[in-house]
Tab-separated table of C-alpha atoms in Angstrom:
chain	number	residue	atom	x	y	z
A	219	UNK	CA	-20.127	-33.549	-20.803
A	220	UNK	CA	-23.979	-32.314	-21.689
A	221	UNK	CA	-24.957	-29.995	-23.939
A	222	UNK	CA	-24.962	-29.350	-27.966
A	223	UNK	CA	-22.267	-26.808	-29.289
A	224	UNK	CA	-22.326	-24.602	-32.193
A	225	UNK	CA	-19.026	-23.181	-33.923
A	226	UNK	CA	-19.721	-19.601	-35.549
A	227	UNK	CA	-16.703	-18.721	-38.055
A	228	UNK	CA	-17.290	-14.612	-39.118
A	229	UNK	CA	-15.240	-13.938	-41.988
A	230	UNK	CA	-14.487	-10.554	-43.799
A	231	UNK	CA	-12.412	-10.643	-46.682
A	232	UNK	CA	-10.815	-13.840	-45.417
A	233	UNK	CA	-11.904	-16.361	-47.628
A	234	UNK	CA	-7.833	-17.943	-48.235
A	235	UNK	CA	-7.556	-18.825	-44.616
A	236	UNK	CA	-11.472	-19.984	-44.224
A	237	UNK	CA	-10.923	-23.558	-45.099
A	238	UNK	CA	-8.398	-23.868	-42.086
A	239	UNK	CA	-10.151	-22.633	-39.749
A	240	UNK	CA	-13.820	-24.855	-41.189
A	241	UNK	CA	-11.118	-28.275	-41.098
A	242	UNK	CA	-10.352	-27.074	-37.308
A	243	UNK	CA	-14.097	-27.124	-36.703
A	244	UNK	CA	-14.376	-30.429	-38.014
A	245	UNK	CA	-11.353	-31.713	-36.468
A	246	UNK	CA	-12.513	-32.049	-33.182
A	247	UNK	CA	-12.689	-34.761	-30.929
A	248	UNK	CA	-16.182	-33.646	-29.888
A	249	UNK	CA	-17.778	-32.691	-32.785
A	250	UNK	CA	-19.790	-29.845	-33.045
A	251	UNK	CA	-23.356	-29.904	-33.726
A	252	UNK	CA	-23.477	-26.733	-35.930
A	253	UNK	CA	-20.944	-25.062	-38.104
A	254	UNK	CA	-21.728	-21.572	-39.133
A	255	UNK	CA	-20.230	-19.151	-41.511
A	256	UNK	CA	-21.036	-15.741	-41.258
A	257	UNK	CA	-20.128	-13.630	-44.149
A	258	UNK	CA	-19.703	-9.922	-43.300
A	259	UNK	CA	-20.320	-8.867	-46.889
A	260	UNK	CA	-16.882	-9.678	-48.244
A	261	UNK	CA	-16.151	-9.535	-51.764
A	262	UNK	CA	-13.575	-12.375	-51.931
A	263	UNK	CA	-16.479	-15.233	-52.420
A	264	UNK	CA	-16.273	-17.069	-49.238
A	265	UNK	CA	-19.342	-19.048	-50.356
A	266	UNK	CA	-17.083	-20.941	-52.836
A	267	UNK	CA	-14.821	-21.945	-49.739
A	268	UNK	CA	-18.408	-23.127	-47.612
A	269	UNK	CA	-19.859	-25.128	-50.804
A	270	UNK	CA	-16.539	-27.554	-50.482
A	271	UNK	CA	-18.120	-28.782	-46.895
A	272	UNK	CA	-21.925	-30.407	-46.748
A	273	UNK	CA	-23.290	-29.442	-43.549
A	274	UNK	CA	-21.503	-26.148	-42.805
A	275	UNK	CA	-24.334	-23.323	-43.454
A	276	UNK	CA	-23.634	-20.008	-44.846
A	277	UNK	CA	-25.241	-16.925	-43.821
A	278	UNK	CA	-24.659	-13.425	-45.627
A	279	UNK	CA	-25.187	-9.609	-44.325
A	280	UNK	CA	-23.902	-6.735	-45.692
A	281	UNK	CA	-20.681	-5.263	-44.026
A	282	UNK	CA	-21.733	-4.173	-40.284
A	283	UNK	CA	-18.634	-4.992	-38.284
A	284	UNK	CA	-17.250	-7.990	-36.178
A	285	UNK	CA	-19.713	-7.374	-33.582
A	286	UNK	CA	-23.147	-7.458	-35.359
A	287	UNK	CA	-22.005	-10.379	-37.737
A	288	UNK	CA	-21.139	-12.664	-34.149
A	289	UNK	CA	-24.699	-11.665	-33.074
A	290	UNK	CA	-25.915	-12.683	-36.476
A	291	UNK	CA	-24.607	-16.261	-35.849
A	292	UNK	CA	-25.707	-16.390	-32.558
A	293	UNK	CA	-29.365	-15.758	-33.572
A	294	UNK	CA	-28.877	-18.419	-36.382
A	295	UNK	CA	-27.275	-21.196	-33.915
A	296	UNK	CA	-29.794	-23.297	-31.184
A	297	UNK	CA	-27.213	-25.025	-29.574
A	298	UNK	CA	-26.530	-24.704	-25.976
A	299	UNK	CA	-23.028	-23.719	-26.034
A	300	UNK	CA	-21.101	-21.629	-28.535
A	301	UNK	CA	-17.856	-20.696	-29.654
A	302	UNK	CA	-16.829	-17.978	-31.977
A	303	UNK	CA	-13.929	-18.009	-34.680
A	304	UNK	CA	-12.140	-15.638	-36.588
A	305	UNK	CA	-11.756	-17.011	-40.300
A	306	UNK	CA	-7.846	-16.344	-39.494
A	307	UNK	CA	-7.321	-18.339	-36.898
A	308	UNK	CA	-7.864	-21.923	-35.850
A	309	UNK	CA	-9.354	-24.721	-32.926
A	310	UNK	CA	-7.198	-27.173	-31.634
A	311	UNK	CA	-8.972	-30.506	-31.749
A	312	UNK	CA	-9.518	-30.430	-27.850
A	313	UNK	CA	-11.140	-26.828	-28.072
A	314	UNK	CA	-15.123	-28.482	-27.860
A	315	UNK	CA	-14.298	-31.108	-25.507
A	316	UNK	CA	-12.120	-28.972	-23.014
A	317	UNK	CA	-15.026	-26.250	-23.099
A	318	UNK	CA	-17.819	-28.555	-22.696
A	319	UNK	CA	-16.083	-30.026	-19.660
A	320	UNK	CA	-15.432	-27.055	-17.866
A	321	UNK	CA	-18.741	-26.354	-18.402
A	322	UNK	CA	-20.081	-29.007	-16.989
A	323	UNK	CA	-17.737	-28.595	-13.889
A	324	UNK	CA	-18.877	-25.122	-13.350
A	325	UNK	CA	-22.536	-25.360	-14.343
A	326	UNK	CA	-23.998	-21.650	-13.530
A	327	UNK	CA	-20.857	-20.371	-15.322
A	328	UNK	CA	-21.891	-17.546	-18.037
A	329	UNK	CA	-18.519	-18.476	-19.838
A	330	UNK	CA	-15.260	-20.365	-19.688
A	331	UNK	CA	-12.209	-20.088	-21.576
A	332	UNK	CA	-8.692	-21.868	-22.122
A	333	UNK	CA	-5.255	-21.121	-23.211
A	334	UNK	CA	-3.822	-20.376	-26.341
A	335	UNK	CA	-0.618	-19.944	-28.645
A	336	UNK	CA	0.530	-17.670	-31.361
A	337	UNK	CA	1.168	-18.806	-35.241
A	338	UNK	CA	2.300	-16.789	-38.317
A	339	UNK	CA	0.738	-16.593	-41.563
A	340	UNK	CA	2.001	-20.110	-42.569
A	341	UNK	CA	1.567	-21.829	-39.145
A	342	UNK	CA	4.664	-20.970	-37.458
A	343	UNK	CA	4.518	-21.067	-33.954
A	344	UNK	CA	5.407	-17.161	-32.299
A	345	UNK	CA	5.835	-18.340	-28.927
A	346	UNK	CA	4.690	-20.410	-25.982
A	347	UNK	CA	1.066	-21.192	-24.234
A	348	UNK	CA	-0.743	-18.167	-23.413
A	349	UNK	CA	-2.788	-18.347	-20.285
A	350	UNK	CA	-3.563	-16.236	-16.963
A	351	UNK	CA	-6.494	-17.753	-14.737
A	352	UNK	CA	-9.290	-15.810	-13.589
A	353	UNK	CA	-9.393	-14.534	-10.269
A	354	UNK	CA	-12.233	-14.811	-7.599
A	355	UNK	CA	-13.836	-11.955	-8.827
A	356	UNK	CA	-14.084	-11.668	-12.293
A	357	UNK	CA	-14.999	-8.642	-12.532
A	358	UNK	CA	-12.508	-7.167	-10.476
A	359	UNK	CA	-10.171	-9.040	-12.360
A	360	UNK	CA	-11.163	-7.877	-15.602
A	361	UNK	CA	-10.304	-4.398	-14.673
A	362	UNK	CA	-6.923	-4.601	-14.555
A	363	UNK	CA	-6.498	-6.418	-18.237
A	364	UNK	CA	-8.048	-9.068	-20.398
A	365	UNK	CA	-6.751	-12.176	-18.798
A	366	UNK	CA	-8.723	-14.196	-21.909
A	367	UNK	CA	-6.428	-12.824	-24.428
A	368	UNK	CA	-8.039	-14.978	-27.557
A	369	UNK	CA	-11.852	-15.081	-27.901
A	370	UNK	CA	-11.651	-18.527	-29.637
A	371	UNK	CA	-10.764	-19.691	-26.316
A	372	UNK	CA	-14.040	-18.532	-25.367
A	373	UNK	CA	-16.942	-21.430	-24.989
A	374	UNK	CA	-20.307	-19.051	-24.148
A	375	UNK	CA	-23.587	-20.707	-22.106
A	376	UNK	CA	-25.662	-19.172	-25.211
A	377	UNK	CA	-28.657	-18.451	-23.261
A	378	UNK	CA	-26.819	-16.238	-20.712
A	379	UNK	CA	-25.021	-14.523	-23.303
A	380	UNK	CA	-28.115	-13.542	-25.147
A	381	UNK	CA	-29.360	-12.779	-21.022
A	382	UNK	CA	-26.758	-9.845	-20.870
A	383	UNK	CA	-27.722	-8.682	-24.868
A	384	UNK	CA	-25.092	-9.841	-26.771
A	385	UNK	CA	-22.549	-8.095	-28.519
A	386	UNK	CA	-22.580	-4.378	-28.655
A	387	UNK	CA	-22.230	-3.658	-32.542
A	388	UNK	CA	-21.455	-0.187	-32.048
A	389	UNK	CA	-18.082	-1.095	-31.109
A	390	UNK	CA	-15.501	-1.266	-33.526
A	391	UNK	CA	-13.147	-2.863	-31.547
A	392	UNK	CA	-13.062	-4.391	-28.246
A	393	UNK	CA	-16.296	-5.750	-28.391
A	394	UNK	CA	-15.501	-9.068	-26.721
A	395	UNK	CA	-13.904	-7.294	-23.681
A	396	UNK	CA	-17.179	-5.349	-23.666
A	397	UNK	CA	-19.037	-8.541	-23.450
A	398	UNK	CA	-16.717	-10.391	-20.326
A	399	UNK	CA	-17.601	-7.460	-18.264
A	400	UNK	CA	-21.355	-7.434	-18.724
A	401	UNK	CA	-20.964	-11.446	-18.182
A	402	UNK	CA	-18.886	-11.176	-15.459
A	403	UNK	CA	-21.769	-8.656	-13.710
A	404	UNK	CA	-24.555	-11.344	-13.748
A	405	UNK	CA	-22.532	-15.015	-14.225
A	406	UNK	CA	-19.311	-16.580	-13.205
A	407	UNK	CA	-16.667	-16.866	-15.221
A	408	UNK	CA	-14.268	-19.593	-15.115
A	409	UNK	CA	-11.121	-21.170	-16.983
A	410	UNK	CA	-8.719	-24.447	-17.422
A	411	UNK	CA	-5.391	-24.199	-19.061
A	412	UNK	CA	-5.699	-26.458	-21.973
A	413	UNK	CA	-4.481	-24.783	-25.161
A	414	UNK	CA	-7.474	-24.579	-27.344
A	415	UNK	CA	-6.973	-22.737	-30.025
A	416	UNK	CA	-4.406	-20.812	-32.077
A	417	UNK	CA	-4.217	-16.688	-33.008
A	418	UNK	CA	-3.023	-16.202	-36.460
A	419	UNK	CA	-0.853	-13.025	-36.229
A	420	UNK	CA	-0.112	-11.868	-39.847
A	421	UNK	CA	-0.002	-8.122	-39.733
A	422	UNK	CA	-3.484	-7.500	-41.125
A	423	UNK	CA	-5.173	-8.322	-37.681
A	424	UNK	CA	-7.803	-5.838	-36.408
A	425	UNK	CA	-5.546	-5.268	-33.300
A	426	UNK	CA	-2.466	-4.370	-35.341
A	427	UNK	CA	-3.053	-0.826	-34.763
A	428	UNK	CA	-2.185	-0.192	-31.152
A	429	UNK	CA	-3.526	3.727	-31.260
A	430	UNK	CA	-6.800	2.720	-32.226
A	431	UNK	CA	-6.940	-0.382	-29.779
A	432	UNK	CA	-5.899	2.289	-26.943
A	433	UNK	CA	-8.691	4.085	-27.903
A	434	UNK	CA	-11.360	1.104	-27.509
A	435	UNK	CA	-10.215	-0.615	-24.709
A	436	UNK	CA	-9.628	2.816	-22.518
A	437	UNK	CA	-13.895	3.331	-23.672
A	438	UNK	CA	-14.265	0.120	-22.657
A	439	UNK	CA	-12.983	0.869	-18.903
A	440	UNK	CA	-14.736	3.938	-18.655
A	441	UNK	CA	-17.856	2.119	-19.047
A	442	UNK	CA	-17.598	0.833	-15.993
A	443	UNK	CA	-17.007	3.958	-14.291
A	444	UNK	CA	-20.366	3.889	-12.936
A	445	UNK	CA	-20.002	0.547	-11.010
A	446	UNK	CA	-16.665	1.376	-9.663
A	447	UNK	CA	-17.135	5.447	-8.266
A	448	UNK	CA	-16.824	5.969	-4.969
A	449	UNK	CA	-15.527	2.166	-4.333
A	450	UNK	CA	-12.472	0.558	-3.933
A	451	UNK	CA	-12.866	-0.788	-7.302
A	452	UNK	CA	-12.043	2.494	-8.741
A	453	UNK	CA	-8.420	2.336	-8.093
A	454	UNK	CA	-8.670	-1.111	-9.783
A	455	UNK	CA	-10.033	0.285	-12.771
A	456	UNK	CA	-7.474	3.241	-13.037
A	457	UNK	CA	-4.956	0.403	-12.438
A	458	UNK	CA	-6.346	-0.991	-15.708
A	459	UNK	CA	-6.074	2.547	-17.645
A	460	UNK	CA	-2.494	2.843	-16.563
A	461	UNK	CA	-1.602	-0.775	-17.577
A	462	UNK	CA	-2.915	-0.687	-20.803
A	463	UNK	CA	-1.484	2.783	-21.652
A	464	UNK	CA	1.784	0.863	-20.592
A	465	UNK	CA	0.889	-2.045	-22.863
A	466	UNK	CA	0.250	-0.317	-26.185
A	467	UNK	CA	2.890	1.780	-25.872
A	468	UNK	CA	5.388	-0.675	-26.074
A	469	UNK	CA	3.379	-1.891	-29.067
A	470	UNK	CA	4.062	1.462	-30.679
A	471	UNK	CA	7.534	1.398	-29.709
A	472	UNK	CA	7.793	-1.739	-31.694
A	473	UNK	CA	5.774	-0.267	-34.823
A	474	UNK	CA	8.344	2.259	-34.704
A	475	UNK	CA	11.184	0.007	-34.437
A	476	UNK	CA	9.769	-2.269	-37.950
A	477	UNK	CA	8.574	0.865	-39.460
A	478	UNK	CA	12.270	3.233	-38.999
A	479	UNK	CA	13.806	-0.311	-40.242
A	480	UNK	CA	11.668	-0.483	-43.541
A	481	UNK	CA	12.106	3.337	-44.087
A	482	UNK	CA	8.611	3.629	-43.475
A	483	UNK	CA	9.102	5.958	-40.395
A	484	UNK	CA	6.980	8.905	-41.607
A	485	UNK	CA	3.853	6.666	-41.951
A	486	UNK	CA	4.135	6.395	-38.455
A	487	UNK	CA	3.644	9.906	-37.385
A	488	UNK	CA	0.425	10.028	-37.473
A	489	UNK	CA	-0.243	7.096	-35.231
A	490	UNK	CA	2.512	8.468	-32.716
A	491	UNK	CA	0.768	11.724	-32.469
A	492	UNK	CA	-2.335	10.429	-31.724
A	493	UNK	CA	-0.939	7.659	-28.964
A	494	UNK	CA	1.208	10.451	-27.415
A	495	UNK	CA	-2.205	12.854	-26.814
A	496	UNK	CA	-4.106	9.667	-25.250
A	497	UNK	CA	-1.471	8.955	-23.053
A	498	UNK	CA	-0.424	12.125	-21.749
A	499	UNK	CA	-4.066	12.539	-21.316
A	500	UNK	CA	-4.144	8.774	-19.101
A	501	UNK	CA	-1.165	10.052	-16.943
A	502	UNK	CA	-3.230	13.827	-16.279
A	503	UNK	CA	-6.661	11.948	-15.259
A	504	UNK	CA	-4.282	9.526	-12.590
A	505	UNK	CA	-2.464	12.665	-11.469
A	506	UNK	CA	-5.526	14.665	-10.670
A	507	UNK	CA	-7.347	11.408	-8.901
A	508	UNK	CA	-4.323	11.116	-6.709
A	509	UNK	CA	-4.442	14.711	-5.924
A	510	UNK	CA	-8.147	14.310	-5.125
A	511	UNK	CA	-7.528	11.125	-2.480
A	512	UNK	CA	-4.632	13.216	-0.628
A	513	UNK	CA	-7.246	16.369	-0.268
A	514	UNK	CA	-10.059	13.750	0.413
A	515	UNK	CA	-8.043	12.367	3.461
A	516	UNK	CA	-6.961	15.664	4.819
A	517	UNK	CA	-10.637	17.226	4.909
A	518	UNK	CA	-11.212	13.981	6.979
A	519	UNK	CA	-8.251	14.496	9.043
A	520	UNK	CA	-8.809	15.862	12.849
A	521	UNK	CA	-7.029	19.363	12.760
A	522	UNK	CA	-4.206	19.608	14.829
A	523	UNK	CA	-4.220	21.337	17.928
């Protein structure tokens, strides 16, 4: 293992979780060379938490969103490799070591990632290991889903992340998925199966609204069309759209069940209508695409005698 490694912790109104995330950074078997907290315009005084940890640097900015906050952390560090951790999540003690080892085995890689587990608000386990191995063609793999799953499992080569333009600050969601596609177009993406992060699920996560997440994940999918149109990858891209619609449909159903149980069914009406319109549009796109393929095949077939 060679090369220095930085941890950037992004926080917005999560000072109550921040101490635990910082301590998970200090608990590494291979220490981070830099730990930087980026406060994205919070009003809950994260500075008072950071002040308890000598050596941790605090960078503040007006609220600009997660992508912009990550770019601020990227600019603030100088290490060879970098990990981004949301303040409500945790790293396992082996996170830095496992990531550096995987990079050492795959020097051309732009990023490597590992497995994660979900936990509840108090740290209680919510399931087993979550891990999907990267396919041979990482760009093609990402077309049909986000196999990484949790951003904190990723260790980036810092220079390669800068090379692809870092995070798109205009995206309010799925800015990590967008980076994965752009990285896969220029640099290899590799993985290992060690559990390196804990994803805390507390109901207020940015990914908690499935209709909003579906909108932005399909936006990222659409961005790939310029590269896939007219190739075999276009079928993979359209398959990915259907996979995302099915996934968030199931999330929406789960939300409905919880809302009815909590007697909040009316609160979900707007979200359900929004999801239904998106899902209907996607089914229509898929049907039109299939018709176009049938007509193209018929046009190329020789006429019957």
